[in-house]
């Protein structure tokens, strides 16, 4: 069974600064996908970034980037130039593909942006 | 492009009742997954529907059931509601074989 662990229940960062959210996972699979989703108070889960395990290059989406360490089973999210709109719960998620694209989520990290 | 929609947004039921939640998938998507998110937790996979059939199920009892329709929309039915069923229910759509799922706004269910 796959598990995803987010060890930081809460994080805070000053506006315009950089913050890193941690995620580790456990799997015996070699081919899988990792995601970061953002859930603001509106509740809608929004895809932030995704990483394919077979790619060595870390994914980047504007101010969001990941540090994917496959051997260490680590997948951290870095948010640069933090903005007030980044305040939300952030969930790390994992899936393997075998015809059932079930997502396994961590427990989330609540990110607060300090003006 | 139309995103994932869910109805209703909120629902209050009493223990023992039955409830139906609805989801319309994003245009171009043929697969729908349902998740239960208890307060303060990450979402838990309930089941997935593809080609109108269940295509994988999480650790949920049979009183959680679903349907997918020819237009790829889906329903989640929960019978004999229990207090612990109170949660946010999220629907996500995707294209089968493509792993990225896109979520709807959710339905908040409260069981009294």
PDB file of C-alpha atoms in Angstrom:
ATOM      1  CA  UNK A   1       0.000   0.000   0.000  1.00  0.00           C
ATOM      2  CA  UNK A   2       1.126   3.521  -0.720  1.00  0.00           C
ATOM      3  CA  UNK A   3       1.327   6.150   2.000  1.00  0.00           C
ATOM      4  CA  UNK A   4       1.957   9.883   1.884  1.00  0.00           C
ATOM      5  CA  UNK A   5       3.244  11.810   4.884  1.00  0.00           C
ATOM      6  CA  UNK A   6       3.207  15.555   5.421  1.00  0.00           C
ATOM      7  CA  UNK A   7       4.986  16.257   8.687  1.00  0.00           C
ATOM      8  CA  UNK A   8       4.242  19.986   8.873  1.00  0.00           C
ATOM      9  CA  UNK A   9       0.621  20.577   9.923  1.00  0.00           C
ATOM     10  CA  UNK A  10       1.110  24.345   9.713  1.00  0.00           C
ATOM     11  CA  UNK A  11       3.581  26.714   8.109  1.00  0.00           C
ATOM     12  CA  UNK A  12       3.742  30.491   7.848  1.00  0.00           C
ATOM     13  CA  UNK A  13       5.745  32.818   5.641  1.00  0.00           C
ATOM     14  CA  UNK A  14       6.086  36.535   5.154  1.00  0.00           C
ATOM     15  CA  UNK A  15       4.607  37.914   1.979  1.00  0.00           C
ATOM     16  CA  UNK A  16       7.176  37.944  -0.867  1.00  0.00           C
ATOM     17  CA  UNK A  17       9.378  35.383   0.900  1.00  0.00           C
ATOM     18  CA  UNK A  18      10.012  31.753  -0.028  1.00  0.00           C
ATOM     19  CA  UNK A  19       8.600  28.733   1.769  1.00  0.00           C
ATOM     20  CA  UNK A  20       9.108  24.997   1.339  1.00  0.00           C
ATOM     21  CA  UNK A  21       6.501  22.379   2.202  1.00  0.00           C
ATOM     22  CA  UNK A  22       7.657  18.822   2.828  1.00  0.00           C
ATOM     23  CA  UNK A  23       6.214  15.521   1.666  1.00  0.00           C
ATOM     24  CA  UNK A  24       7.488  11.968   1.842  1.00  0.00           C
ATOM     25  CA  UNK A  25       5.871   8.871   0.420  1.00  0.00           C
ATOM     26  CA  UNK A  26       6.282   5.151   0.526  1.00  0.00           C
ATOM     27  CA  UNK A  27       5.792   2.791  -2.390  1.00  0.00           C
ATOM     28  CA  UNK A  28       7.358  -0.266  -3.953  1.00  0.00           C
ATOM     29  CA  UNK A  29       6.400   0.932  -7.416  1.00  0.00           C
ATOM     30  CA  UNK A  30       8.941   2.490  -9.752  1.00  0.00           C
ATOM     31  CA  UNK A  31       6.541   4.277 -12.090  1.00  0.00           C
ATOM     32  CA  UNK A  32       4.202   6.769 -10.483  1.00  0.00           C
ATOM     33  CA  UNK A  33       3.111  10.379 -10.360  1.00  0.00           C
ATOM     34  CA  UNK A  34       3.188  12.970  -7.606  1.00  0.00           C
ATOM     35  CA  UNK A  35       1.050  16.053  -7.213  1.00  0.00           C
ATOM     36  CA  UNK A  36       0.605  19.090  -5.051  1.00  0.00           C
ATOM     37  CA  UNK A  37      -2.950  20.338  -4.686  1.00  0.00           C
ATOM     38  CA  UNK A  38      -4.066  23.558  -3.021  1.00  0.00           C
ATOM     39  CA  UNK A  39      -7.357  23.807  -1.136  1.00  0.00           C
ATOM     40  CA  UNK A  40      -8.342  27.365  -0.188  1.00  0.00           C
ATOM     41  CA  UNK A  41     -11.225  28.096   2.199  1.00  0.00           C
ATOM     42  CA  UNK A  42     -13.570  27.832  -0.784  1.00  0.00           C
ATOM     43  CA  UNK A  43     -12.836  24.051  -0.523  1.00  0.00           C
ATOM     44  CA  UNK A  44     -12.127  23.439  -4.207  1.00  0.00           C
ATOM     45  CA  UNK A  45      -9.019  21.330  -4.693  1.00  0.00           C
ATOM     46  CA  UNK A  46      -6.788  23.039  -7.253  1.00  0.00           C
ATOM     47  CA  UNK A  47      -3.873  21.356  -9.008  1.00  0.00           C
ATOM     48  CA  UNK A  48      -0.637  23.249  -8.367  1.00  0.00           C
ATOM     49  CA  UNK A  49       2.015  21.052  -9.944  1.00  0.00           C
ATOM     50  CA  UNK A  50       2.718  17.474 -10.958  1.00  0.00           C
ATOM     51  CA  UNK A  51       5.832  15.345 -11.345  1.00  0.00           C
ATOM     52  CA  UNK A  52       6.339  12.116 -13.245  1.00  0.00           C
ATOM     53  CA  UNK A  53       8.660   9.742 -11.387  1.00  0.00           C
ATOM     54  CA  UNK A  54      10.533   8.776 -14.546  1.00  0.00           C
ATOM     55  CA  UNK A  55      11.583  12.384 -15.125  1.00  0.00           C
ATOM     56  CA  UNK A  56      14.743  13.479 -13.378  1.00  0.00           C
ATOM     57  CA  UNK A  57      14.053  17.147 -14.017  1.00  0.00           C
ATOM     58  CA  UNK A  58      12.088  18.869 -11.287  1.00  0.00           C
ATOM     59  CA  UNK A  59       8.756  20.347 -12.363  1.00  0.00           C
ATOM     60  CA  UNK A  60       8.208  24.106 -12.302  1.00  0.00           C
ATOM     61  CA  UNK A  61       5.048  26.177 -12.700  1.00  0.00           C
ATOM     62  CA  UNK A  62       5.704  29.899 -12.409  1.00  0.00           C
ATOM     63  CA  UNK A  63       6.416  30.595  -8.701  1.00  0.00           C
ATOM     64  CA  UNK A  64       5.952  26.937  -7.748  1.00  0.00           C
ATOM     65  CA  UNK A  65       8.671  24.320  -8.063  1.00  0.00           C
ATOM     66  CA  UNK A  66       9.368  20.908  -6.603  1.00  0.00           C
ATOM     67  CA  UNK A  67      12.425  19.120  -5.293  1.00  0.00           C
ATOM     68  CA  UNK A  68      11.883  15.482  -6.237  1.00  0.00           C
ATOM     69  CA  UNK A  69      14.303  13.026  -4.647  1.00  0.00           C
ATOM     70  CA  UNK A  70      13.252   9.582  -5.871  1.00  0.00           C
ATOM     71  CA  UNK A  71      15.751   7.563  -3.856  1.00  0.00           C
ATOM     72  CA  UNK A  72      14.756   9.364  -0.673  1.00  0.00           C
ATOM     73  CA  UNK A  73      11.036   9.243  -1.646  1.00  0.00           C
ATOM     74  CA  UNK A  74      10.789  12.941  -0.981  1.00  0.00           C
ATOM     75  CA  UNK A  75       8.716  15.509  -2.873  1.00  0.00           C
ATOM     76  CA  UNK A  76       8.842  19.049  -1.474  1.00  0.00           C
ATOM     77  CA  UNK A  77       7.073  22.126  -2.835  1.00  0.00           C
ATOM     78  CA  UNK A  78       8.807  25.496  -2.956  1.00  0.00           C
ATOM     79  CA  UNK A  79       6.711  28.637  -3.274  1.00  0.00           C
ATOM     80  CA  UNK A  80       8.692  31.717  -4.244  1.00  0.00           C
ATOM     81  CA  UNK A  81       7.550  35.331  -3.811  1.00  0.00           C
ATOM     82  CA  UNK A  82       4.653  34.224  -1.595  1.00  0.00           C
ATOM     83  CA  UNK A  83       1.388  36.084  -2.143  1.00  0.00           C
ATOM     84  CA  UNK A  84      -1.676  36.497   0.051  1.00  0.00           C
ATOM     85  CA  UNK A  85      -3.637  34.338  -2.382  1.00  0.00           C
ATOM     86  CA  UNK A  86      -1.301  31.416  -1.674  1.00  0.00           C
ATOM     87  CA  UNK A  87      -2.858  30.972   1.771  1.00  0.00           C
ATOM     88  CA  UNK A  88      -4.532  27.553   1.771  1.00  0.00           C
ATOM     89  CA  UNK A  89      -4.217  23.910   2.752  1.00  0.00           C
ATOM     90  CA  UNK A  90      -1.656  22.158   0.581  1.00  0.00           C
ATOM     91  CA  UNK A  91      -1.961  18.445  -0.045  1.00  0.00           C
ATOM     92  CA  UNK A  92       0.671  16.148  -1.470  1.00  0.00           C
ATOM     93  CA  UNK A  93      -0.786  13.265  -3.479  1.00  0.00           C
ATOM     94  CA  UNK A  94       0.471  10.122  -5.180  1.00  0.00           C
ATOM     95  CA  UNK A  95      -0.814   7.765  -7.829  1.00  0.00           C
ATOM     96  CA  UNK A  96       0.412   4.795  -9.784  1.00  0.00           C
ATOM     97  CA  UNK A  97      -1.123   3.903 -13.075  1.00  0.00           C
ATOM     98  CA  UNK A  98      -2.564   0.461 -13.600  1.00  0.00           C
ATOM     99  CA  UNK A  99      -5.970   1.414 -14.956  1.00  0.00           C
ATOM    100  CA  UNK A 100      -7.133   2.861 -11.664  1.00  0.00           C
ATOM    101  CA  UNK A 101      -5.831   6.340 -11.115  1.00  0.00           C
ATOM    102  CA  UNK A 102      -6.652   6.509  -7.418  1.00  0.00           C
ATOM    103  CA  UNK A 103      -5.004   9.408  -5.613  1.00  0.00           C
ATOM    104  CA  UNK A 104      -3.534   8.851  -2.148  1.00  0.00           C
ATOM    105  CA  UNK A 105      -3.311  12.088  -0.174  1.00  0.00           C
ATOM    106  CA  UNK A 106      -1.306  13.273   2.783  1.00  0.00           C
ATOM    107  CA  UNK A 107      -2.932  15.019   5.734  1.00  0.00           C
ATOM    108  CA  UNK A 108      -2.089  18.474   4.455  1.00  0.00           C
ATOM    109  CA  UNK A 109      -0.128  21.554   5.503  1.00  0.00           C
ATOM    110  CA  UNK A 110      -1.927  24.777   6.331  1.00  0.00           C
ATOM    111  CA  UNK A 111       0.016  27.707   4.875  1.00  0.00           C
ATOM    112  CA  UNK A 112      -0.483  31.176   6.314  1.00  0.00           C
ATOM    113  CA  UNK A 113       0.861  34.252   4.540  1.00  0.00           C
ATOM    114  CA  UNK A 114       1.852  37.112   6.851  1.00  0.00           C
ATOM    115  CA  UNK A 115       1.375  40.555   5.240  1.00  0.00           C
TER     116      UNK A 115
ATOM    117  CA  UNK B   1     -14.158  24.438 -21.347  1.00  0.00           C
ATOM    118  CA  UNK B   2     -16.558  23.571 -18.521  1.00  0.00           C
ATOM    119  CA  UNK B   3     -15.030  22.537 -15.215  1.00  0.00           C
ATOM    120  CA  UNK B   4     -16.240  19.897 -12.777  1.00  0.00           C
ATOM    121  CA  UNK B   5     -19.506  20.801 -11.094  1.00  0.00           C
ATOM    122  CA  UNK B   6     -21.208  19.231  -8.085  1.00  0.00           C
ATOM    123  CA  UNK B   7     -24.642  19.524  -6.533  1.00  0.00           C
ATOM    124  CA  UNK B   8     -25.865  20.312  -4.014  1.00  0.00           C
ATOM    125  CA  UNK B   9     -23.264  22.476  -2.250  1.00  0.00           C
ATOM    126  CA  UNK B  10     -24.599  21.701   1.214  1.00  0.00           C
ATOM    127  CA  UNK B  11     -26.881  19.026   2.586  1.00  0.00           C
ATOM    128  CA  UNK B  12     -28.244  18.156   6.008  1.00  0.00           C
ATOM    129  CA  UNK B  13     -29.623  14.675   6.675  1.00  0.00           C
ATOM    130  CA  UNK B  14     -30.517  12.609   9.697  1.00  0.00           C
ATOM    131  CA  UNK B  15     -29.024   9.291  10.676  1.00  0.00           C
ATOM    132  CA  UNK B  16     -30.502   6.369   8.739  1.00  0.00           C
ATOM    133  CA  UNK B  17     -31.538   8.437   5.733  1.00  0.00           C
ATOM    134  CA  UNK B  18     -30.237   8.059   2.199  1.00  0.00           C
ATOM    135  CA  UNK B  19     -28.500  10.730   0.122  1.00  0.00           C
ATOM    136  CA  UNK B  20     -27.562  11.224  -3.532  1.00  0.00           C
ATOM    137  CA  UNK B  21     -24.778  13.543  -4.606  1.00  0.00           C
ATOM    138  CA  UNK B  22     -24.216  14.547  -8.208  1.00  0.00           C
ATOM    139  CA  UNK B  23     -21.194  15.385 -10.318  1.00  0.00           C
ATOM    140  CA  UNK B  24     -20.725  16.572 -13.877  1.00  0.00           C
ATOM    141  CA  UNK B  25     -17.305  15.882 -15.310  1.00  0.00           C
ATOM    142  CA  UNK B  26     -15.120  18.374 -17.102  1.00  0.00           C
ATOM    143  CA  UNK B  27     -15.701  18.420 -20.850  1.00  0.00           C
ATOM    144  CA  UNK B  28     -13.544  15.834 -22.621  1.00  0.00           C
ATOM    145  CA  UNK B  29     -13.178  13.668 -19.507  1.00  0.00           C
ATOM    146  CA  UNK B  30     -14.611  10.135 -19.292  1.00  0.00           C
ATOM    147  CA  UNK B  31     -13.635   9.059 -15.776  1.00  0.00           C
ATOM    148  CA  UNK B  32     -15.051  10.187 -12.440  1.00  0.00           C
ATOM    149  CA  UNK B  33     -13.602   9.537  -8.994  1.00  0.00           C
ATOM    150  CA  UNK B  34     -15.219  10.233  -5.630  1.00  0.00           C
ATOM    151  CA  UNK B  35     -13.417  11.140  -2.424  1.00  0.00           C
ATOM    152  CA  UNK B  36     -14.514  11.697   1.162  1.00  0.00           C
ATOM    153  CA  UNK B  37     -12.722  14.409   3.129  1.00  0.00           C
ATOM    154  CA  UNK B  38     -13.373  14.462   6.871  1.00  0.00           C
ATOM    155  CA  UNK B  39     -12.663  17.682   8.729  1.00  0.00           C
ATOM    156  CA  UNK B  40      -8.930  18.275   9.080  1.00  0.00           C
ATOM    157  CA  UNK B  41      -7.999  15.267   6.949  1.00  0.00           C
ATOM    158  CA  UNK B  42      -6.870  14.582   3.420  1.00  0.00           C
ATOM    159  CA  UNK B  43      -9.360  13.158   0.938  1.00  0.00           C
ATOM    160  CA  UNK B  44      -9.941   9.391   0.995  1.00  0.00           C
ATOM    161  CA  UNK B  45     -10.701   7.517  -2.238  1.00  0.00           C
ATOM    162  CA  UNK B  46     -14.201   6.023  -2.338  1.00  0.00           C
ATOM    163  CA  UNK B  47     -14.420   4.678  -5.908  1.00  0.00           C
ATOM    164  CA  UNK B  48     -13.923   5.483  -9.556  1.00  0.00           C
ATOM    165  CA  UNK B  49     -16.204   5.071 -12.556  1.00  0.00           C
ATOM    166  CA  UNK B  50     -15.143   4.550 -16.146  1.00  0.00           C
ATOM    167  CA  UNK B  51     -17.381   3.455 -19.019  1.00  0.00           C
ATOM    168  CA  UNK B  52     -20.314   3.357 -16.599  1.00  0.00           C
ATOM    169  CA  UNK B  53     -18.668   0.678 -14.451  1.00  0.00           C
ATOM    170  CA  UNK B  54     -16.865   0.795 -11.133  1.00  0.00           C
ATOM    171  CA  UNK B  55     -13.146   0.830 -11.852  1.00  0.00           C
ATOM    172  CA  UNK B  56     -11.619   0.549  -8.403  1.00  0.00           C
ATOM    173  CA  UNK B  57     -12.864   1.031  -4.863  1.00  0.00           C
ATOM    174  CA  UNK B  58     -11.370   2.219  -1.609  1.00  0.00           C
ATOM    175  CA  UNK B  59     -12.087   0.935   1.878  1.00  0.00           C
ATOM    176  CA  UNK B  60     -15.731   1.975   2.059  1.00  0.00           C
ATOM    177  CA  UNK B  61     -18.734  -0.247   2.879  1.00  0.00           C
ATOM    178  CA  UNK B  62     -21.283  -1.331   0.250  1.00  0.00           C
ATOM    179  CA  UNK B  63     -23.785   1.281   1.429  1.00  0.00           C
ATOM    180  CA  UNK B  64     -21.624   3.684  -0.585  1.00  0.00           C
ATOM    181  CA  UNK B  65     -22.582   3.102  -4.207  1.00  0.00           C
ATOM    182  CA  UNK B  66     -22.386   5.006  -7.447  1.00  0.00           C
ATOM    183  CA  UNK B  67     -23.439   5.361 -11.017  1.00  0.00           C
ATOM    184  CA  UNK B  68     -21.961   6.837 -14.139  1.00  0.00           C
ATOM    185  CA  UNK B  69     -24.171   7.916 -17.005  1.00  0.00           C
ATOM    186  CA  UNK B  70     -23.510   7.887 -20.773  1.00  0.00           C
ATOM    187  CA  UNK B  71     -22.643  11.603 -20.649  1.00  0.00           C
ATOM    188  CA  UNK B  72     -19.962  10.714 -18.028  1.00  0.00           C
ATOM    189  CA  UNK B  73     -21.749  12.470 -15.179  1.00  0.00           C
ATOM    190  CA  UNK B  74     -21.936  10.515 -11.955  1.00  0.00           C
ATOM    191  CA  UNK B  75     -23.877  10.016  -8.743  1.00  0.00           C
ATOM    192  CA  UNK B  76     -22.731   8.956  -5.304  1.00  0.00           C
ATOM    193  CA  UNK B  77     -25.378   7.288  -3.166  1.00  0.00           C
ATOM    194  CA  UNK B  78     -25.024   6.653   0.533  1.00  0.00           C
ATOM    195  CA  UNK B  79     -27.617   4.521   2.334  1.00  0.00           C
ATOM    196  CA  UNK B  80     -28.272   4.232   6.055  1.00  0.00           C
ATOM    197  CA  UNK B  81     -26.375   7.395   6.862  1.00  0.00           C
ATOM    198  CA  UNK B  82     -24.210   7.424   9.967  1.00  0.00           C
ATOM    199  CA  UNK B  83     -22.886  10.380  11.930  1.00  0.00           C
ATOM    200  CA  UNK B  84     -19.347   9.626  10.691  1.00  0.00           C
ATOM    201  CA  UNK B  85     -20.506  10.148   7.109  1.00  0.00           C
ATOM    202  CA  UNK B  86     -20.467  13.884   7.801  1.00  0.00           C
ATOM    203  CA  UNK B  87     -17.744  15.176   5.492  1.00  0.00           C
ATOM    204  CA  UNK B  88     -16.912  17.040   2.328  1.00  0.00           C
ATOM    205  CA  UNK B  89     -17.490  14.835  -0.703  1.00  0.00           C
ATOM    206  CA  UNK B  90     -15.274  15.639  -3.659  1.00  0.00           C
ATOM    207  CA  UNK B  91     -15.721  14.542  -7.222  1.00  0.00           C
ATOM    208  CA  UNK B  92     -12.798  14.544  -9.650  1.00  0.00           C
ATOM    209  CA  UNK B  93     -12.768  13.931 -13.365  1.00  0.00           C
ATOM    210  CA  UNK B  94     -10.008  12.798 -15.692  1.00  0.00           C
ATOM    211  CA  UNK B  95      -9.418  11.173 -19.028  1.00  0.00           C
ATOM    212  CA  UNK B  96      -8.806   7.449 -18.622  1.00  0.00           C
ATOM    213  CA  UNK B  97      -5.099   6.717 -18.919  1.00  0.00           C
ATOM    214  CA  UNK B  98      -4.140  10.265 -18.003  1.00  0.00           C
ATOM    215  CA  UNK B  99      -3.348  10.448 -14.330  1.00  0.00           C
ATOM    216  CA  UNK B 100      -4.202  14.074 -13.536  1.00  0.00           C
ATOM    217  CA  UNK B 101      -7.548  14.586 -11.831  1.00  0.00           C
ATOM    218  CA  UNK B 102      -9.471  17.839 -11.663  1.00  0.00           C
ATOM    219  CA  UNK B 103     -11.766  18.452  -8.736  1.00  0.00           C
ATOM    220  CA  UNK B 104     -15.166  19.992  -8.281  1.00  0.00           C
ATOM    221  CA  UNK B 105     -16.078  22.354  -5.450  1.00  0.00           C
ATOM    222  CA  UNK B 106     -17.443  19.559  -3.269  1.00  0.00           C
ATOM    223  CA  UNK B 107     -20.663  18.838  -1.371  1.00  0.00           C
ATOM    224  CA  UNK B 108     -20.680  19.388   2.378  1.00  0.00           C
ATOM    225  CA  UNK B 109     -22.831  16.699   4.042  1.00  0.00           C
ATOM    226  CA  UNK B 110     -23.893  16.983   7.656  1.00  0.00           C
ATOM    227  CA  UNK B 111     -25.567  13.990   9.299  1.00  0.00           C
ATOM    228  CA  UNK B 112     -27.469  14.709  12.512  1.00  0.00           C
TER     229      UNK B 112
END
